[in-house]
Amino acid sequence: MKDKASFSIHTLGCKVNQYEGEQIIAEMEKYGWRYVDFSAKADVYIINSCTVTSVASHKSRQLVRRAIKKNPEAIVIVTGCYADSDRKEIASISGVDLVLGNEDKSKIPYLLFEKLGIESMNGDGAKPATSLHTRALVKVQDGCNQFCSYCIVPHVRSNLWSRPIPEVFDEVNRLVAGGTQEVVLTGIHLGLYGANTGTGLGDLLARLVEIPQLGRIRLSSIELNEVTPQIIDLMTSSDKLCNHLHIPLQSGSNRILKAMNRHYTAEEFAERTDELKSKIKDLAITTDIIVGFPGETERDFEDSIKLVKKVGFSKLHVFKFSPRKGTPAATYPEQIPGAVKDERSAALIDIGRDLSASYASSYLGKRMRILVEREQGKYLSGMSDNYIRVYCEGPREIIGKLVTVEITKQEETVLYGSIKSSQVAKSQIGNRGK
Ligand code: SF4
């Protein structure tokens, strides 16, 4: 194989998998491999798969086939959760060379050298873990033992693991030195951070907010009962913690929540989110919701709609239930027909759009802190602390910087504004409702 051989990777699924995909790219490049787009001809294809639903498994298989078709000579590696759960099925696809579980994905560069019978690929082997992205995912936790009845994850990633605080602190410092402004802490079940070590997510956050050049920290997702008083205190006292929580609801019907093995009621969810909003200024709450869970009646679906409106989420991620082999819910009776799922999903997506637009409209005429990420047409585009897409005009040089924008216009769920200043603290910005 020639020097600087090329590789490509396609990652499916959750933020943890995305993070691990980025780590694989960094490792491969460190050892001299050249990254190319997945649509290009590569010497090595890596499919970092997902199996959270049967649709995800299907997509993973499609990607494997697409890679083999693109270059039948390529080495094809499948890793990720689908590789963990259905190893034999994947290995039986002709053209797949290696099937590696999550635990082994970090070894890909070495396993490739072993397979090729070489020791290096002109890599310098010593680059620090830096990122050019303004926003970087940082994985701090793995594993889940909650066993929601529709989810395969605890069956394939049940061991709880938390990255020690000093290690996370060092990685975030390195990222900041490389230009990162925002870190998004991720985990399979982030709220379980520290469950096996005696520390908690609050302790980790308390340490990270001390990093002077770090612009802001976002939590990828957290369960309702895992937002501790310590986290609330930090969100109210530190400019660095985004006033945004992604709290999965999944259903607004108590009957369905029970069948899902989710440990709260609709009433508890509404009460707790009210309390969080009253304590954390300008808090945006986003959520995941599943429609068409087995046995979901029109009435159950109506309950979901009612709760979604009552909570006033700023964004909804709507998923149609798809039975995942190996989970209890896949065997439940009263599976819902596809057409009903489609209808309910479309209705909820519409409601979600209205909620997002209404939430965004409350910022017209106000100032918001934005992390400018990229150019988009004649605008610069970025996200606010509370996760609203904002466009503004300005020089390219401010890409990667935190700026204050005065909001002048709204188009559906996005906002437009003009830049007032750059690299500001959240406390200097006018608040919602003022
Ligand atoms: S909390 Fe539930 S949905 Fe989330 S990973 Fe654990 S079992 Fe799956």
CSV table of C-alpha atoms and ligand atoms in Angstrom, one decimal:
chain,number,residue,atom,x,y,z
A,1,MET,CA,0.0,0.0,0.0
A,2,LYS,CA,1.3,3.5,-0.9
A,3,ASP,CA,2.4,6.1,1.6
A,4,LYS,CA,-0.3,8.3,3.0
A,5,ALA,CA,-3.0,5.8,2.2
A,6,SER,CA,-6.5,7.1,2.6
A,7,PHE,CA,-9.2,6.2,5.0
A,8,SER,CA,-12.8,7.3,5.5
A,9,ILE,CA,-15.2,6.9,8.3
A,10,HIS,CA,-19.0,7.2,8.6
A,11,THR,CA,-20.4,7.5,12.1
A,12,LEU,CA,-24.0,6.9,13.0
A,13,GLY,CA,-25.9,7.5,16.1
A,14,CYS,CA,-25.5,9.3,19.4
A,15,LYS,CA,-23.0,12.0,20.5
A,16,VAL,CA,-20.8,9.5,22.2
A,17,ASN,CA,-20.4,7.6,19.0
A,18,GLN,CA,-19.7,10.9,17.1
A,19,TYR,CA,-17.0,11.7,19.6
A,20,GLU,CA,-15.5,8.3,19.3
A,21,GLY,CA,-15.6,8.7,15.5
A,22,GLU,CA,-13.6,12.0,15.8
A,23,GLN,CA,-11.1,10.2,18.1
A,24,ILE,CA,-10.6,7.5,15.4
A,25,ILE,CA,-9.9,10.2,12.8
A,26,ALA,CA,-7.4,12.0,15.1
A,27,GLU,CA,-5.6,8.7,15.8
A,28,MET,CA,-5.5,7.6,12.2
A,29,GLU,CA,-4.2,11.0,11.1
A,30,LYS,CA,-1.6,10.9,13.8
A,31,TYR,CA,-0.3,7.8,12.3
A,32,GLY,CA,-0.1,9.2,8.8
A,33,TRP,CA,-3.4,8.1,7.3
A,34,ARG,CA,-5.1,10.6,5.0
A,35,TYR,CA,-8.7,11.3,5.6
A,36,VAL,CA,-11.1,11.5,2.7
A,37,ASP,CA,-14.9,11.9,2.4
A,38,PHE,CA,-17.0,8.8,2.6
A,39,SER,CA,-18.2,9.3,-0.9
A,40,ALA,CA,-14.6,9.2,-2.2
A,41,LYS,CA,-12.6,6.1,-3.1
A,42,ALA,CA,-10.6,5.2,0.0
A,43,ASP,CA,-8.1,2.4,0.9
A,44,VAL,CA,-9.8,1.9,4.3
A,45,TYR,CA,-13.5,2.4,5.2
A,46,ILE,CA,-14.6,2.5,8.8
A,47,ILE,CA,-18.3,2.2,9.6
A,48,ASN,CA,-18.8,3.3,13.2
A,49,SER,CA,-22.2,1.8,13.5
A,50,CYS,CA,-25.2,2.2,15.7
A,51,THR,CA,-28.0,-0.2,16.7
A,52,VAL,CA,-30.3,1.9,18.8
A,53,THR,CA,-33.2,1.1,16.5
A,54,SER,CA,-33.6,-1.4,13.7
A,55,VAL,CA,-33.5,1.5,11.3
A,56,ALA,CA,-30.0,2.4,12.6
A,57,SER,CA,-28.9,-1.2,12.1
A,58,HIS,CA,-30.2,-1.2,8.6
A,59,LYS,CA,-28.4,2.1,7.8
A,60,SER,CA,-25.2,0.5,9.2
A,61,ARG,CA,-25.5,-2.4,6.8
A,62,GLN,CA,-26.2,-0.1,3.8
A,63,LEU,CA,-23.1,1.9,4.6
A,64,VAL,CA,-21.0,-1.3,4.7
A,65,ARG,CA,-22.4,-2.3,1.2
A,66,ARG,CA,-21.8,1.2,-0.2
A,67,ALA,CA,-18.1,1.2,0.9
A,68,ILE,CA,-17.6,-2.3,-0.6
A,69,LYS,CA,-19.2,-1.1,-3.8
A,70,LYS,CA,-17.1,2.0,-4.0
A,71,ASN,CA,-13.8,0.1,-3.7
A,72,PRO,CA,-14.0,-3.7,-3.6
A,73,GLU,CA,-10.2,-3.7,-2.8
A,74,ALA,CA,-10.6,-1.5,0.3
A,75,ILE,CA,-10.2,-2.8,3.9
A,76,VAL,CA,-13.7,-2.5,5.5
A,77,ILE,CA,-13.9,-2.2,9.2
A,78,VAL,CA,-17.2,-2.2,11.2
A,79,THR,CA,-17.1,-1.0,14.8
A,80,GLY,CA,-19.6,0.6,17.2
A,81,CYS,CA,-22.7,-0.8,18.9
A,82,TYR,CA,-24.1,-2.8,16.0
A,83,ALA,CA,-20.7,-4.5,15.8
A,84,ASP,CA,-21.1,-5.4,19.5
A,85,SER,CA,-24.6,-6.7,19.2
A,86,ASP,CA,-24.6,-8.5,15.8
A,87,ARG,CA,-21.0,-9.4,15.2
A,88,LYS,CA,-21.8,-12.6,13.3
A,89,GLU,CA,-24.3,-11.0,11.0
A,90,ILE,CA,-21.8,-8.3,10.0
A,91,ALA,CA,-18.9,-10.7,9.7
A,92,SER,CA,-21.0,-12.7,7.2
A,93,ILE,CA,-21.2,-9.8,4.8
A,94,SER,CA,-18.7,-10.6,2.1
A,95,GLY,CA,-16.1,-7.8,1.9
A,96,VAL,CA,-16.0,-7.0,5.6
A,97,ASP,CA,-12.5,-7.4,6.9
A,98,LEU,CA,-12.7,-6.6,10.6
A,99,VAL,CA,-15.5,-6.4,13.1
A,100,LEU,CA,-14.5,-4.6,16.3
A,101,GLY,CA,-16.6,-3.9,19.4
A,102,ASN,CA,-16.7,-0.5,21.1
A,103,GLU,CA,-13.9,-1.6,23.4
A,104,ASP,CA,-11.5,-2.2,20.5
A,105,LYS,CA,-12.3,0.8,18.3
A,106,SER,CA,-9.3,2.8,19.7
A,107,LYS,CA,-7.0,0.1,18.4
A,108,ILE,CA,-7.9,0.5,14.8
A,109,PRO,CA,-4.7,2.1,13.6
A,110,TYR,CA,-2.5,-0.6,15.2
A,111,LEU,CA,-4.7,-3.4,14.0
A,112,LEU,CA,-4.5,-2.0,10.5
A,113,PHE,CA,-0.7,-1.9,10.7
A,114,GLU,CA,-0.8,-5.5,11.9
A,115,LYS,CA,-3.1,-6.5,9.0
A,116,LEU,CA,-0.9,-4.7,6.5
A,117,GLY,CA,2.4,-6.0,8.1
A,118,ILE,CA,3.9,-2.5,8.4
A,119,GLU,CA,4.9,-0.4,11.4
A,120,SER,CA,4.1,3.2,10.4
A,121,MET,CA,2.7,5.4,7.6
A,122,ASN,CA,4.9,8.5,7.9
A,123,GLY,CA,2.9,9.8,10.9
A,124,ASP,CA,4.8,11.8,13.5
A,125,GLY,CA,3.1,9.8,16.2
A,126,ALA,CA,3.2,12.7,18.7
A,127,LYS,CA,0.6,15.3,17.9
A,128,PRO,CA,-1.4,16.5,20.9
A,129,ALA,CA,-5.1,15.9,20.9
A,130,THR,CA,-6.2,19.3,19.5
A,131,SER,CA,-9.3,20.3,17.5
A,132,LEU,CA,-9.9,23.0,15.0
A,133,HIS,CA,-13.6,22.9,15.7
A,134,THR,CA,-15.0,25.8,17.6
A,135,ARG,CA,-17.2,23.3,19.4
A,136,ALA,CA,-15.9,19.9,20.5
A,137,LEU,CA,-17.5,16.8,21.9
A,138,VAL,CA,-15.8,15.4,25.0
A,139,LYS,CA,-16.8,12.0,26.1
A,140,VAL,CA,-16.8,11.6,29.9
A,141,GLN,CA,-19.0,8.7,30.6
A,142,ASP,CA,-20.0,5.3,29.1
A,143,GLY,CA,-22.6,2.7,29.9
A,144,CYS,CA,-26.2,2.7,31.0
A,145,ASN,CA,-28.1,0.4,33.4
A,146,GLN,CA,-31.5,1.9,33.2
A,147,PHE,CA,-33.0,-0.6,30.8
A,148,CYS,CA,-35.6,1.5,29.1
A,149,SER,CA,-37.7,-1.2,27.5
A,150,TYR,CA,-37.2,0.0,23.9
A,151,CYS,CA,-33.4,0.5,24.1
A,152,ILE,CA,-30.7,-2.0,23.3
A,153,VAL,CA,-27.9,0.2,24.8
A,154,PRO,CA,-27.8,-1.4,28.3
A,155,HIS,CA,-27.6,-4.8,26.6
A,156,VAL,CA,-24.4,-3.8,24.7
A,157,ARG,CA,-22.9,-1.0,26.9
A,158,SER,CA,-23.9,-1.9,30.5
A,159,ASN,CA,-20.6,-1.3,32.3
A,160,LEU,CA,-20.6,2.1,33.9
A,161,TRP,CA,-17.4,4.0,33.3
A,162,SER,CA,-16.5,7.6,34.1
A,163,ARG,CA,-13.5,9.4,33.0
A,164,PRO,CA,-11.5,10.8,35.9
A,165,ILE,CA,-11.9,14.6,36.5
A,166,PRO,CA,-8.1,15.4,36.0
A,167,GLU,CA,-8.1,13.6,32.6
A,168,VAL,CA,-11.2,15.5,31.4
A,169,PHE,CA,-9.7,18.7,32.7
A,170,ASP,CA,-6.5,18.1,30.7
A,171,GLU,CA,-8.3,17.3,27.5
A,172,VAL,CA,-10.5,20.4,27.7
A,173,ASN,CA,-7.4,22.5,28.4
A,174,ARG,CA,-5.7,21.0,25.3
A,175,LEU,CA,-8.9,21.7,23.2
A,176,VAL,CA,-9.0,25.3,24.4
A,177,ALA,CA,-5.3,25.8,23.6
A,178,GLY,CA,-6.2,24.5,20.1
A,179,GLY,CA,-9.0,27.1,19.6
A,180,THR,CA,-12.1,25.4,20.9
A,181,GLN,CA,-14.6,27.7,22.6
A,182,GLU,CA,-17.3,25.3,23.5
A,183,VAL,CA,-17.2,21.8,24.9
A,184,VAL,CA,-20.2,19.5,24.8
A,185,LEU,CA,-19.9,16.9,27.5
A,186,THR,CA,-21.3,13.6,26.3
A,187,GLY,CA,-21.9,10.1,27.7
A,188,ILE,CA,-24.2,7.2,27.0
A,189,HIS,CA,-26.1,8.3,30.2
A,190,LEU,CA,-24.3,11.5,31.2
A,191,GLY,CA,-26.2,11.9,34.5
A,192,LEU,CA,-24.6,8.7,35.7
A,193,TYR,CA,-21.2,10.4,35.5
A,194,GLY,CA,-19.3,9.4,38.7
A,195,ALA,CA,-21.8,6.8,39.7
A,196,ASN,CA,-19.0,4.3,40.1
A,197,THR,CA,-16.4,6.7,41.5
A,198,GLY,CA,-18.1,8.7,44.2
A,199,THR,CA,-18.0,12.0,42.3
A,200,GLY,CA,-20.7,13.5,40.2
A,201,LEU,CA,-21.3,15.5,37.1
A,202,GLY,CA,-21.5,18.7,39.3
A,203,ASP,CA,-18.0,18.1,40.6
A,204,LEU,CA,-16.7,17.8,37.1
A,205,LEU,CA,-18.5,20.9,36.0
A,206,ALA,CA,-17.2,22.8,39.0
A,207,ARG,CA,-13.6,22.0,37.9
A,208,LEU,CA,-14.2,22.8,34.2
A,209,VAL,CA,-15.7,26.3,34.8
A,210,GLU,CA,-12.3,27.2,36.3
A,211,ILE,CA,-10.6,27.0,32.9
A,212,PRO,CA,-10.1,30.7,32.1
A,213,GLN,CA,-10.1,30.6,28.3
A,214,LEU,CA,-13.0,28.2,27.9
A,215,GLY,CA,-16.0,30.0,26.5
A,216,ARG,CA,-18.9,27.7,27.4
A,217,ILE,CA,-19.9,24.2,28.4
A,218,ARG,CA,-23.0,22.4,27.2
A,219,LEU,CA,-24.4,19.1,28.5
A,220,SER,CA,-25.5,16.7,25.7
A,221,SER,CA,-28.4,15.2,27.5
A,222,ILE,CA,-29.5,14.6,31.1
A,223,GLU,CA,-32.4,12.7,32.7
A,224,LEU,CA,-35.0,14.6,34.7
A,225,ASN,CA,-33.9,13.5,38.2
A,226,GLU,CA,-30.2,13.9,37.5
A,227,VAL,CA,-30.1,17.7,37.4
A,228,THR,CA,-28.7,18.1,41.0
A,229,PRO,CA,-28.8,21.2,43.2
A,230,GLN,CA,-25.0,21.5,42.5
A,231,ILE,CA,-25.6,21.6,38.7
A,232,ILE,CA,-28.4,24.2,39.2
A,233,ASP,CA,-26.1,26.4,41.3
A,234,LEU,CA,-23.4,26.3,38.7
A,235,MET,CA,-25.8,27.1,35.9
A,236,THR,CA,-27.0,30.1,37.8
A,237,SER,CA,-23.6,31.3,39.0
A,238,SER,CA,-21.3,30.6,36.0
A,239,ASP,CA,-21.2,32.3,32.6
A,240,LYS,CA,-19.7,29.2,31.2
A,241,LEU,CA,-22.5,26.7,31.6
A,242,CYS,CA,-25.1,27.1,28.8
A,243,ASN,CA,-28.6,27.7,30.0
A,244,HIS,CA,-29.8,24.7,28.0
A,245,LEU,CA,-30.8,21.3,29.2
A,246,HIS,CA,-31.8,18.4,26.9
A,247,ILE,CA,-34.1,16.3,29.1
A,248,PRO,CA,-35.6,13.2,27.3
A,249,LEU,CA,-39.4,13.0,27.9
A,250,GLN,CA,-40.3,10.1,25.5
A,251,SER,CA,-44.0,10.2,26.3
A,252,GLY,CA,-46.6,12.3,28.1
A,253,SER,CA,-48.7,9.3,29.0
A,254,ASN,CA,-48.1,7.7,32.4
A,255,ARG,CA,-49.3,4.3,31.1
A,256,ILE,CA,-46.7,4.4,28.2
A,257,LEU,CA,-43.9,5.8,30.5
A,258,LYS,CA,-44.4,2.8,32.7
A,259,ALA,CA,-44.3,0.4,29.8
A,260,MET,CA,-41.1,2.2,28.6
A,261,ASN,CA,-39.6,1.7,32.1
A,262,ARG,CA,-39.1,5.4,32.5
A,263,HIS,CA,-39.0,6.4,36.2
A,264,TYR,CA,-41.2,9.5,36.4
A,265,THR,CA,-44.8,10.5,35.7
A,266,ALA,CA,-46.0,13.2,33.4
A,267,GLU,CA,-47.0,15.3,36.4
A,268,GLU,CA,-43.5,15.0,37.9
A,269,PHE,CA,-41.9,16.0,34.6
A,270,ALA,CA,-44.1,19.1,34.4
A,271,GLU,CA,-43.5,20.1,38.0
A,272,ARG,CA,-39.7,19.5,37.9
A,273,THR,CA,-39.2,21.4,34.6
A,274,ASP,CA,-41.3,24.3,36.0
A,275,GLU,CA,-39.0,24.4,39.0
A,276,LEU,CA,-35.8,24.3,36.8
A,277,LYS,CA,-37.2,27.2,34.7
A,278,SER,CA,-38.0,29.2,37.8
A,279,LYS,CA,-34.4,28.7,39.1
A,280,ILE,CA,-32.3,29.0,35.9
A,281,LYS,CA,-32.8,32.3,34.0
A,282,ASP,CA,-33.7,31.9,30.3
A,283,LEU,CA,-33.4,28.1,30.5
A,284,ALA,CA,-34.1,26.3,27.2
A,285,ILE,CA,-35.4,22.8,27.6
A,286,THR,CA,-35.2,20.5,24.6
A,287,THR,CA,-36.3,16.9,24.5
A,288,ASP,CA,-36.7,13.6,22.7
A,289,ILE,CA,-40.1,12.0,22.3
A,290,ILE,CA,-41.1,8.7,20.8
A,291,VAL,CA,-44.4,8.2,18.9
A,292,GLY,CA,-46.1,4.9,18.1
A,293,PHE,CA,-44.8,3.0,21.1
A,294,PRO,CA,-46.6,-0.4,21.3
A,295,GLY,CA,-50.1,0.1,22.8
A,296,GLU,CA,-50.0,3.9,22.4
A,297,THR,CA,-53.7,5.0,21.9
A,298,GLU,CA,-55.0,8.3,20.5
A,299,ARG,CA,-55.5,9.3,24.1
A,300,ASP,CA,-51.9,8.5,25.1
A,301,PHE,CA,-50.8,10.5,22.1
A,302,GLU,CA,-53.0,13.4,23.1
A,303,ASP,CA,-51.4,13.3,26.6
A,304,SER,CA,-48.0,13.7,25.0
A,305,ILE,CA,-49.2,16.7,23.0
A,306,LYS,CA,-50.6,18.3,26.1
A,307,LEU,CA,-47.5,17.8,28.1
A,308,VAL,CA,-45.2,19.0,25.3
A,309,LYS,CA,-47.2,22.2,25.1
A,310,LYS,CA,-47.4,22.6,28.9
A,311,VAL,CA,-43.6,22.3,29.3
A,312,GLY,CA,-43.0,24.6,26.4
A,313,PHE,CA,-39.9,22.8,25.0
A,314,SER,CA,-37.8,25.0,22.8
A,315,LYS,CA,-37.1,22.1,20.5
A,316,LEU,CA,-38.5,18.6,20.0
A,317,HIS,CA,-36.7,15.6,18.5
A,318,VAL,CA,-39.4,13.2,17.4
A,319,PHE,CA,-38.7,9.5,16.8
A,320,LYS,CA,-41.0,6.9,15.5
A,321,PHE,CA,-40.8,3.8,17.6
A,322,SER,CA,-39.0,1.0,15.8
A,323,PRO,CA,-38.7,-2.4,17.5
A,324,ARG,CA,-35.2,-3.3,18.3
A,325,LYS,CA,-34.5,-7.1,18.4
A,326,GLY,CA,-33.4,-8.1,21.9
A,327,THR,CA,-35.4,-5.5,23.7
A,328,PRO,CA,-38.7,-6.2,25.7
A,329,ALA,CA,-40.6,-3.6,23.7
A,330,ALA,CA,-40.0,-5.4,20.4
A,331,THR,CA,-42.1,-8.3,21.7
A,332,TYR,CA,-44.9,-6.2,23.2
A,333,PRO,CA,-48.3,-6.8,21.7
A,334,GLU,CA,-50.3,-3.9,20.0
A,335,GLN,CA,-47.5,-2.7,17.7
A,336,ILE,CA,-48.6,0.4,16.0
A,337,PRO,CA,-49.0,0.5,12.2
A,338,GLY,CA,-46.5,2.5,10.3
A,339,ALA,CA,-49.1,4.9,8.8
A,340,VAL,CA,-50.3,5.9,12.4
A,341,LYS,CA,-46.7,6.4,13.4
A,342,ASP,CA,-46.2,8.6,10.4
A,343,GLU,CA,-49.3,10.7,11.2
A,344,ARG,CA,-48.4,11.2,14.8
A,345,SER,CA,-44.8,12.0,14.0
A,346,ALA,CA,-45.8,14.6,11.5
A,347,ALA,CA,-48.3,16.2,13.9
A,348,LEU,CA,-45.7,16.4,16.7
A,349,ILE,CA,-43.0,17.8,14.4
A,350,ASP,CA,-45.4,20.6,13.5
A,351,ILE,CA,-46.1,21.3,17.1
A,352,GLY,CA,-42.4,21.3,17.8
A,353,ARG,CA,-41.7,23.8,15.1
A,354,ASP,CA,-44.4,26.1,16.5
A,355,LEU,CA,-42.9,25.8,20.0
A,356,SER,CA,-39.4,26.6,18.7
A,357,ALA,CA,-40.7,29.6,16.8
A,358,SER,CA,-42.6,30.9,19.8
A,359,TYR,CA,-39.5,30.4,22.0
A,360,ALA,CA,-37.3,32.2,19.5
A,361,SER,CA,-39.7,35.1,19.1
A,362,SER,CA,-39.3,36.0,22.8
A,363,TYR,CA,-35.7,37.2,22.0
A,364,LEU,CA,-36.7,39.8,19.4
A,365,GLY,CA,-35.1,43.1,20.4
A,366,LYS,CA,-32.9,41.4,23.0
A,367,ARG,CA,-29.2,40.6,23.1
A,368,MET,CA,-27.8,37.1,23.0
A,369,ARG,CA,-24.4,35.5,23.2
A,370,ILE,CA,-23.5,33.6,20.1
A,371,LEU,CA,-20.6,31.3,19.2
A,372,VAL,CA,-19.9,32.0,15.6
A,373,GLU,CA,-19.4,28.7,13.8
A,374,ARG,CA,-19.3,29.2,10.0
A,375,GLU,CA,-20.2,31.3,7.0
A,376,GLN,CA,-23.5,30.6,5.4
A,377,GLY,CA,-24.2,32.6,2.3
A,378,LYS,CA,-23.8,36.3,3.2
A,379,TYR,CA,-24.2,35.6,6.9
A,380,LEU,CA,-22.2,34.2,9.7
A,381,SER,CA,-24.1,31.5,11.6
A,382,GLY,CA,-23.9,30.4,15.2
A,383,MET,CA,-25.7,29.1,18.2
A,384,SER,CA,-26.9,31.0,21.3
A,385,ASP,CA,-26.2,29.7,24.8
A,386,ASN,CA,-29.8,28.5,24.8
A,387,TYR,CA,-29.5,26.7,21.5
A,388,ILE,CA,-31.2,29.0,19.0
A,389,ARG,CA,-29.6,29.3,15.5
A,390,VAL,CA,-28.7,33.0,14.9
A,391,TYR,CA,-27.4,34.6,11.7
A,392,CYS,CA,-25.6,37.9,11.6
A,393,GLU,CA,-23.4,39.8,9.3
A,394,GLY,CA,-19.7,40.4,10.2
A,395,PRO,CA,-16.1,39.7,9.3
A,396,ARG,CA,-14.9,36.1,8.8
A,397,GLU,CA,-12.3,36.8,11.6
A,398,ILE,CA,-14.9,36.4,14.2
A,399,ILE,CA,-15.6,32.7,13.3
A,400,GLY,CA,-14.8,30.7,16.4
A,401,LYS,CA,-15.5,33.7,18.7
A,402,LEU,CA,-18.2,34.5,21.2
A,403,VAL,CA,-20.1,37.6,20.3
A,404,THR,CA,-23.1,39.5,21.5
A,405,VAL,CA,-25.8,39.9,18.9
A,406,GLU,CA,-28.8,42.2,19.1
A,407,ILE,CA,-31.8,40.3,17.6
A,408,THR,CA,-33.7,42.2,15.0
A,409,LYS,CA,-35.6,39.7,12.9
A,410,GLN,CA,-37.1,36.2,13.1
A,411,GLU,CA,-37.8,33.7,10.4
A,412,GLU,CA,-39.6,30.7,11.7
A,413,THR,CA,-37.2,29.0,14.2
A,414,VAL,CA,-34.1,31.1,13.4
A,415,LEU,CA,-33.1,34.6,14.4
A,416,TYR,CA,-31.1,37.4,12.7
A,417,GLY,CA,-29.3,40.2,14.4
A,418,SER,CA,-26.4,42.6,14.4
A,419,ILE,CA,-23.1,42.2,16.3
A,420,LYS,CA,-22.7,44.4,19.3
A,421,SER,CA,-19.4,43.1,20.8
A,422,SER,CA,-17.2,40.0,20.9
A,423,GLN,CA,-15.9,37.7,23.6
A,424,VAL,CA,-18.4,38.8,26.3
A,425,ALA,CA,-19.6,37.3,29.5
A,426,LYS,CA,-23.2,36.1,29.7
A,427,SER,CA,-23.9,38.3,32.7
A,428,GLN,CA,-23.3,41.4,30.5
A,429,ILE,CA,-26.2,40.4,28.2
A,430,GLY,CA,-29.8,41.5,28.4
A,431,ASN,CA,-32.0,38.7,29.6
A,432,ARG,CA,-35.2,37.3,28.3
A,433,GLY,CA,-38.2,39.0,29.6
A,434,LYS,CA,-36.3,42.2,30.4
B,1,SF4,S1,-31.4,5.9,29.7
B,1,SF4,FE1,-32.8,4.5,28.6
B,1,SF4,S2,-32.7,5.3,26.5
B,1,SF4,FE2,-31.0,6.2,27.5
B,1,SF4,S3,-29.3,4.8,27.1
B,1,SF4,FE3,-30.2,4.2,29.0
B,1,SF4,S4,-31.7,2.6,28.5
B,1,SF4,FE4,-31.2,3.7,26.6
